[in-house]
mmCIF file of C-alpha atoms and ligand atoms in Angstrom:
data_model
loop_
_atom_site.group_PDB
_atom_site.id
_atom_site.type_symbol
_atom_site.label_atom_id
_atom_site.label_comp_id
_atom_site.label_asym_id
_atom_site.label_seq_id
_atom_site.Cartn_x
_atom_site.Cartn_y
_atom_site.Cartn_z
ATOM 1 C CA MET A 12 -140.352 -25.812 -16.447
ATOM 2 C CA ASN A 13 -137.291 -27.403 -17.149
ATOM 3 C CA GLU A 14 -136.373 -28.357 -20.473
ATOM 4 C CA ASN A 15 -133.332 -30.905 -21.214
ATOM 5 C CA PHE A 16 -131.185 -30.568 -24.129
ATOM 6 C CA MET A 17 -128.236 -31.904 -25.584
ATOM 7 C CA GLY A 18 -129.136 -35.158 -22.881
ATOM 8 C CA GLY A 19 -129.323 -33.074 -20.761
ATOM 9 C CA ARG A 20 -125.964 -31.644 -20.880
ATOM 10 C CA VAL A 21 -128.300 -28.225 -21.390
ATOM 11 C CA VAL A 22 -130.727 -27.280 -19.207
ATOM 12 C CA VAL A 23 -133.260 -24.668 -19.707
ATOM 13 C CA LYS A 24 -134.294 -22.657 -16.835
ATOM 14 C CA PHE A 25 -136.188 -20.014 -14.978
ATOM 15 C CA GLY A 26 -135.589 -17.772 -12.701
ATOM 16 C CA ASP A 27 -132.985 -15.578 -10.889
ATOM 17 C CA ILE A 28 -129.182 -15.613 -12.017
ATOM 18 C CA THR A 29 -127.445 -14.699 -9.182
ATOM 19 C CA GLN A 30 -129.587 -17.795 -7.305
ATOM 20 C CA GLU A 31 -128.066 -19.945 -8.937
ATOM 21 C CA GLU A 32 -126.182 -22.639 -7.303
ATOM 22 C CA THR A 33 -123.478 -23.557 -10.629
ATOM 23 C CA GLU A 34 -119.445 -23.199 -9.758
ATOM 24 C CA ALA A 35 -120.429 -19.439 -11.931
ATOM 25 C CA ILE A 36 -122.567 -17.298 -13.481
ATOM 26 C CA VAL A 37 -121.902 -15.045 -16.634
ATOM 27 C CA ASN A 38 -122.949 -11.539 -16.130
ATOM 28 C CA ALA A 39 -124.108 -9.272 -19.181
ATOM 29 C CA ALA A 40 -122.163 -6.617 -18.558
ATOM 30 C CA ASN A 41 -121.646 -4.106 -21.055
ATOM 31 C CA SER A 42 -117.737 -2.203 -21.781
ATOM 32 C CA THR A 43 -117.513 -0.289 -19.121
ATOM 33 C CA LEU A 44 -118.113 -3.253 -16.428
ATOM 34 C CA MET A 45 -118.685 -0.345 -13.568
ATOM 35 C CA GLY A 46 -122.549 -2.532 -12.993
ATOM 36 C CA GLY A 47 -125.319 -1.069 -14.936
ATOM 37 C CA GLY A 48 -129.259 -2.076 -15.122
ATOM 38 C CA GLY A 49 -131.056 -5.433 -15.320
ATOM 39 C CA VAL A 50 -129.224 -8.408 -14.601
ATOM 40 C CA ASP A 51 -126.120 -6.381 -14.426
ATOM 41 C CA GLY A 52 -127.540 -4.453 -11.312
ATOM 42 C CA ALA A 53 -129.028 -7.982 -10.028
ATOM 43 C CA ILE A 54 -125.881 -9.022 -9.917
ATOM 44 C CA HIS A 55 -122.675 -6.832 -7.992
ATOM 45 C CA ASP A 56 -126.303 -6.229 -5.594
ATOM 46 C CA ALA A 57 -125.558 -9.355 -5.222
ATOM 47 C CA ALA A 58 -122.477 -10.005 -5.312
ATOM 48 C CA GLY A 59 -120.891 -7.015 -3.270
ATOM 49 C CA ALA A 60 -118.577 -4.683 -4.125
ATOM 50 C CA SER A 61 -115.718 -6.969 -4.501
ATOM 51 C CA LEU A 62 -117.056 -7.486 -7.225
ATOM 52 C CA LEU A 63 -116.916 -3.498 -8.330
ATOM 53 C CA TYR A 64 -112.963 -4.079 -7.552
ATOM 54 C CA GLU A 65 -111.973 -6.689 -8.862
ATOM 55 C CA CYS A 66 -113.761 -5.233 -12.620
ATOM 56 C CA LYS A 67 -112.149 -1.883 -11.790
ATOM 57 C CA LYS A 68 -108.764 -3.649 -11.613
ATOM 58 C CA ILE A 69 -109.266 -5.366 -14.489
ATOM 59 C CA ARG A 70 -110.295 -2.617 -16.774
ATOM 60 C CA GLN A 71 -107.292 -0.779 -14.922
ATOM 61 C CA SER A 72 -105.076 -3.695 -15.878
ATOM 62 C CA ASN A 73 -105.760 -5.173 -19.115
ATOM 63 C CA TYR A 74 -109.207 -2.852 -20.386
ATOM 64 C CA PRO A 75 -108.459 1.432 -19.921
ATOM 65 C CA ASN A 76 -110.885 1.921 -23.278
ATOM 66 C CA GLY A 77 -113.114 -1.081 -21.728
ATOM 67 C CA LEU A 78 -113.726 -4.317 -22.987
ATOM 68 C CA PRO A 79 -114.727 -5.067 -26.993
ATOM 69 C CA THR A 80 -118.554 -6.488 -27.699
ATOM 70 C CA GLY A 81 -117.550 -10.196 -27.988
ATOM 71 C CA GLU A 82 -115.084 -10.755 -25.671
ATOM 72 C CA ALA A 83 -115.173 -12.281 -21.355
ATOM 73 C CA VAL A 84 -113.505 -12.057 -18.643
ATOM 74 C CA ILE A 85 -113.518 -13.858 -14.808
ATOM 75 C CA THR A 86 -114.000 -12.695 -11.615
ATOM 76 C CA ALA A 87 -114.578 -14.517 -8.455
ATOM 77 C CA GLY A 88 -118.402 -14.687 -7.454
ATOM 78 C CA GLY A 89 -117.490 -12.268 -3.671
ATOM 79 C CA ASP A 90 -121.013 -13.198 -1.726
ATOM 80 C CA LEU A 91 -123.035 -14.573 -4.445
ATOM 81 C CA LYS A 92 -123.355 -18.610 -4.438
ATOM 82 C CA ALA A 93 -121.215 -19.192 -7.729
ATOM 83 C CA LYS A 94 -117.460 -19.082 -6.902
ATOM 84 C CA PHE A 95 -117.430 -17.260 -10.100
ATOM 85 C CA VAL A 96 -119.047 -14.553 -12.439
ATOM 86 C CA ILE A 97 -117.763 -14.379 -15.776
ATOM 87 C CA HIS A 98 -118.492 -11.021 -17.957
ATOM 88 C CA ALA A 99 -119.574 -10.262 -21.543
ATOM 89 C CA VAL A 100 -120.850 -7.927 -23.458
ATOM 90 C CA GLY A 101 -122.833 -8.657 -25.589
ATOM 91 C CA PRO A 102 -123.828 -6.337 -28.404
ATOM 92 C CA ILE A 103 -126.605 -4.041 -29.249
ATOM 93 C CA TYR A 104 -128.563 -5.307 -31.422
ATOM 94 C CA GLY A 105 -128.525 -3.150 -34.636
ATOM 95 C CA SER A 106 -125.829 -1.341 -34.302
ATOM 96 C CA ASN A 107 -122.874 -3.610 -35.834
ATOM 97 C CA LYS A 108 -122.632 -3.616 -39.071
ATOM 98 C CA GLY A 109 -124.534 -7.222 -39.864
ATOM 99 C CA LYS A 110 -122.938 -8.493 -37.915
ATOM 100 C CA ASP A 111 -124.898 -9.038 -34.437
ATOM 101 C CA ALA A 112 -124.905 -12.481 -34.871
ATOM 102 C CA GLN A 113 -121.621 -14.007 -34.349
ATOM 103 C CA LEU A 114 -120.606 -11.331 -31.901
ATOM 104 C CA LEU A 115 -124.104 -12.694 -30.022
ATOM 105 C CA SER A 116 -121.953 -16.590 -31.146
ATOM 106 C CA ASP A 117 -118.726 -15.024 -29.590
ATOM 107 C CA CYS A 118 -120.105 -14.154 -26.476
ATOM 108 C CA TYR A 119 -121.111 -17.278 -25.485
ATOM 109 C CA ALA A 120 -118.001 -19.193 -26.697
ATOM 110 C CA ASN A 121 -115.440 -17.244 -25.110
ATOM 111 C CA CYS A 122 -117.501 -17.766 -21.696
ATOM 112 C CA LEU A 123 -117.588 -21.865 -22.608
ATOM 113 C CA ARG A 124 -114.279 -21.002 -23.217
ATOM 114 C CA LEU A 125 -113.655 -19.086 -19.865
ATOM 115 C CA ALA A 126 -115.023 -21.775 -18.122
ATOM 116 C CA ALA A 127 -112.982 -24.507 -19.026
ATOM 117 C CA GLU A 128 -109.468 -23.913 -18.914
ATOM 118 C CA ASN A 129 -111.063 -22.683 -15.036
ATOM 119 C CA ASN A 130 -111.815 -26.388 -14.300
ATOM 120 C CA ILE A 131 -115.764 -25.509 -14.218
ATOM 121 C CA LYS A 132 -117.561 -27.196 -14.442
ATOM 122 C CA THR A 133 -120.960 -25.639 -14.216
ATOM 123 C CA VAL A 134 -122.255 -22.310 -15.540
ATOM 124 C CA SER A 135 -125.496 -20.993 -15.970
ATOM 125 C CA PHE A 136 -125.988 -17.529 -18.874
ATOM 126 C CA PRO A 137 -129.324 -15.230 -18.519
ATOM 127 C CA SER A 138 -130.418 -14.596 -22.207
ATOM 128 C CA ILE A 139 -127.675 -12.460 -23.302
ATOM 129 C CA SER A 140 -128.095 -8.967 -24.928
ATOM 130 C CA THR A 141 -132.037 -9.726 -25.117
ATOM 131 C CA GLY A 142 -133.419 -6.904 -22.445
ATOM 132 C CA ALA A 143 -131.686 -3.005 -23.571
ATOM 133 C CA PHE A 144 -129.252 -4.393 -26.456
ATOM 134 C CA ALA A 145 -132.916 -5.017 -27.415
ATOM 135 C CA TYR A 146 -132.047 -8.753 -30.090
ATOM 136 C CA PRO A 147 -135.052 -10.208 -30.842
ATOM 137 C CA LYS A 148 -135.456 -13.121 -28.330
ATOM 138 C CA GLU A 149 -136.462 -15.824 -31.039
ATOM 139 C CA GLU A 150 -133.144 -15.385 -32.576
ATOM 140 C CA ALA A 151 -131.179 -14.959 -30.013
ATOM 141 C CA ALA A 152 -131.815 -18.964 -28.838
ATOM 142 C CA GLN A 153 -130.798 -19.460 -32.143
ATOM 143 C CA VAL A 154 -127.335 -18.654 -31.954
ATOM 144 C CA SER A 155 -126.657 -19.366 -28.111
ATOM 145 C CA SER A 156 -128.184 -23.217 -28.303
ATOM 146 C CA GLN A 157 -126.410 -23.195 -31.902
ATOM 147 C CA VAL A 158 -122.639 -22.474 -30.378
ATOM 148 C CA ILE A 159 -122.735 -23.800 -27.740
ATOM 149 C CA GLU A 160 -124.040 -26.929 -29.016
ATOM 150 C CA ASP A 161 -120.792 -26.680 -30.881
ATOM 151 C CA PHE A 162 -118.429 -26.054 -28.352
ATOM 152 C CA LEU A 163 -119.682 -28.936 -25.786
ATOM 153 C CA ASN A 164 -119.325 -31.108 -28.770
ATOM 154 C CA HIS A 165 -115.179 -30.827 -28.924
ATOM 155 C CA ASN A 166 -114.875 -30.003 -24.776
ATOM 156 C CA LEU A 167 -116.232 -32.112 -22.083
ATOM 157 C CA THR A 168 -115.038 -30.357 -19.285
ATOM 158 C CA ILE A 169 -118.333 -28.921 -19.033
ATOM 159 C CA THR A 170 -121.008 -31.188 -17.988
ATOM 160 C CA GLN A 171 -123.866 -28.434 -17.842
ATOM 161 C CA VAL A 172 -125.395 -25.548 -18.867
ATOM 162 C CA PHE A 173 -127.825 -24.052 -16.898
ATOM 163 C CA LEU A 174 -129.940 -20.789 -19.594
ATOM 164 C CA VAL A 175 -131.961 -19.324 -17.020
ATOM 165 C CA PHE A 176 -134.402 -16.829 -18.105
ATOM 166 C CA TYR A 177 -136.546 -13.775 -15.878
ATOM 167 C CA SER A 178 -139.978 -14.746 -17.455
ATOM 168 C CA GLN A 179 -141.351 -18.165 -18.514
ATOM 169 C CA ASP A 180 -142.771 -16.554 -21.285
ATOM 170 C CA ASP A 181 -138.479 -16.331 -21.986
ATOM 171 C CA ALA A 182 -137.781 -19.961 -21.502
ATOM 172 C CA ARG A 183 -140.727 -21.033 -23.522
ATOM 173 C CA LYS A 184 -139.483 -18.671 -26.856
ATOM 174 C CA PHE A 185 -135.488 -20.022 -26.366
ATOM 175 C CA VAL A 186 -137.722 -23.415 -26.200
ATOM 176 C CA GLU A 187 -139.202 -23.232 -28.940
ATOM 177 C CA ASN A 188 -136.397 -21.948 -31.242
ATOM 178 C CA PRO A 189 -132.989 -24.028 -30.193
ATOM 179 C CA LYS A 190 -131.613 -25.247 -32.737
ATOM 180 C CA PHE A 191 -129.758 -27.568 -31.191
ATOM 181 C CA SER A 192 -129.668 -31.033 -33.729
HETATM 182 P P1 ADP B 10 -128.267 -6.675 -21.940
HETATM 183 O O1 ADP B 10 -127.880 -5.720 -21.882
HETATM 184 O O2 ADP B 10 -127.157 -7.396 -22.237
HETATM 185 O O3 ADP B 10 -130.003 -6.803 -23.066
HETATM 186 P P2 ADP B 10 -130.123 -7.007 -20.263
HETATM 187 O O4 ADP B 10 -130.179 -7.663 -18.494
HETATM 188 O O5 ADP B 10 -130.764 -5.903 -20.167
HETATM 189 O O6 ADP B 10 -128.403 -7.582 -20.507
HETATM 190 O O7 ADP B 10 -131.261 -8.219 -20.144
HETATM 191 C C1 ADP B 10 -130.379 -9.933 -20.116
HETATM 192 C C2 ADP B 10 -131.158 -10.489 -19.645
HETATM 193 O O8 ADP B 10 -131.308 -10.719 -19.011
HETATM 194 C C3 ADP B 10 -133.285 -10.351 -20.164
HETATM 195 O O9 ADP B 10 -133.286 -11.282 -20.905
HETATM 196 C C4 ADP B 10 -133.376 -9.935 -18.481
HETATM 197 O O10 ADP B 10 -135.006 -10.443 -18.389
HETATM 198 C C5 ADP B 10 -132.545 -10.873 -18.308
HETATM 199 N N1 ADP B 10 -132.947 -11.042 -17.268
HETATM 200 C C6 ADP B 10 -132.424 -9.833 -15.878
HETATM 201 N N2 ADP B 10 -132.653 -9.215 -14.579
HETATM 202 C C7 ADP B 10 -132.558 -11.080 -14.285
HETATM 203 C C8 ADP B 10 -131.792 -12.016 -13.131
HETATM 204 N N3 ADP B 10 -132.040 -11.517 -12.143
HETATM 205 N N4 ADP B 10 -131.644 -13.045 -13.766
HETATM 206 C C9 ADP B 10 -132.379 -14.283 -14.709
HETATM 207 N N5 ADP B 10 -132.241 -13.023 -16.292
HETATM 208 C C10 ADP B 10 -132.487 -12.029 -16.168
#
C-alpha cells in the first residue's frame, strides 16, 4: 500500500527504513546518540561502525550532555544505501510538561531543515517516538503531517518525503489521521 499526499511529494509506505534508497534516512535516536533498540539499532547495524564513530565525535564536540529532545544532527550513511542519516531525538510521550506535540513537530522540522541545508532532495522518516517512546500513533500522524506540509510549502529543495511504517497497520493509522489540507 503506497498512499500519496501533496501531489506525490509525500509518500506513505510500509517497509524497513534501512533499505530505503532516498538520499537521507532519519533515525529515531535517543539523546545519547549511541544506538539503542528499535529503528535506532536497526540503522546502526545496517550502517556499520562508522555511524557510531561519527555520533561519538558529535557528542564530544557539540553535545557532551547528549542531544536535546526535538533536535537533530546529520552524519554520513556508512554502509547504507542512503548517503546520509539524520539523527533526531523524539519526545518520550507524557514526560514533557504538555510539550510533546511541539517537540515532535520540532523534530520533523529540524530534520527537514538539515536535509534542505545539505541539498538533500529525498528523505525517509520512520514514525518518530511511536515505539519505545509511546507516542500515540494517531496523534503523531496529525503532528507529523502538519509540520511536513508546512515545511514543504515553504521549501522547494526537498522534492519527496517518504514516511516508512514498519507494519501495514501503522501505515493505515497514519493514512486515516493526517492533517494535510
Ligand atoms: P522511539 O524510541 O522514537 O519510539 P522506536 O524505534 O522504538 O523509536 O520506534 C519508532 C517507530 O519505528 C515504531 O513505530 C517502530 O515500529 C518503527 N520501526 C522499528 N524498526 C523499524 C525499521 N527497521 N524500519 C522502519 N520503522 C521501524
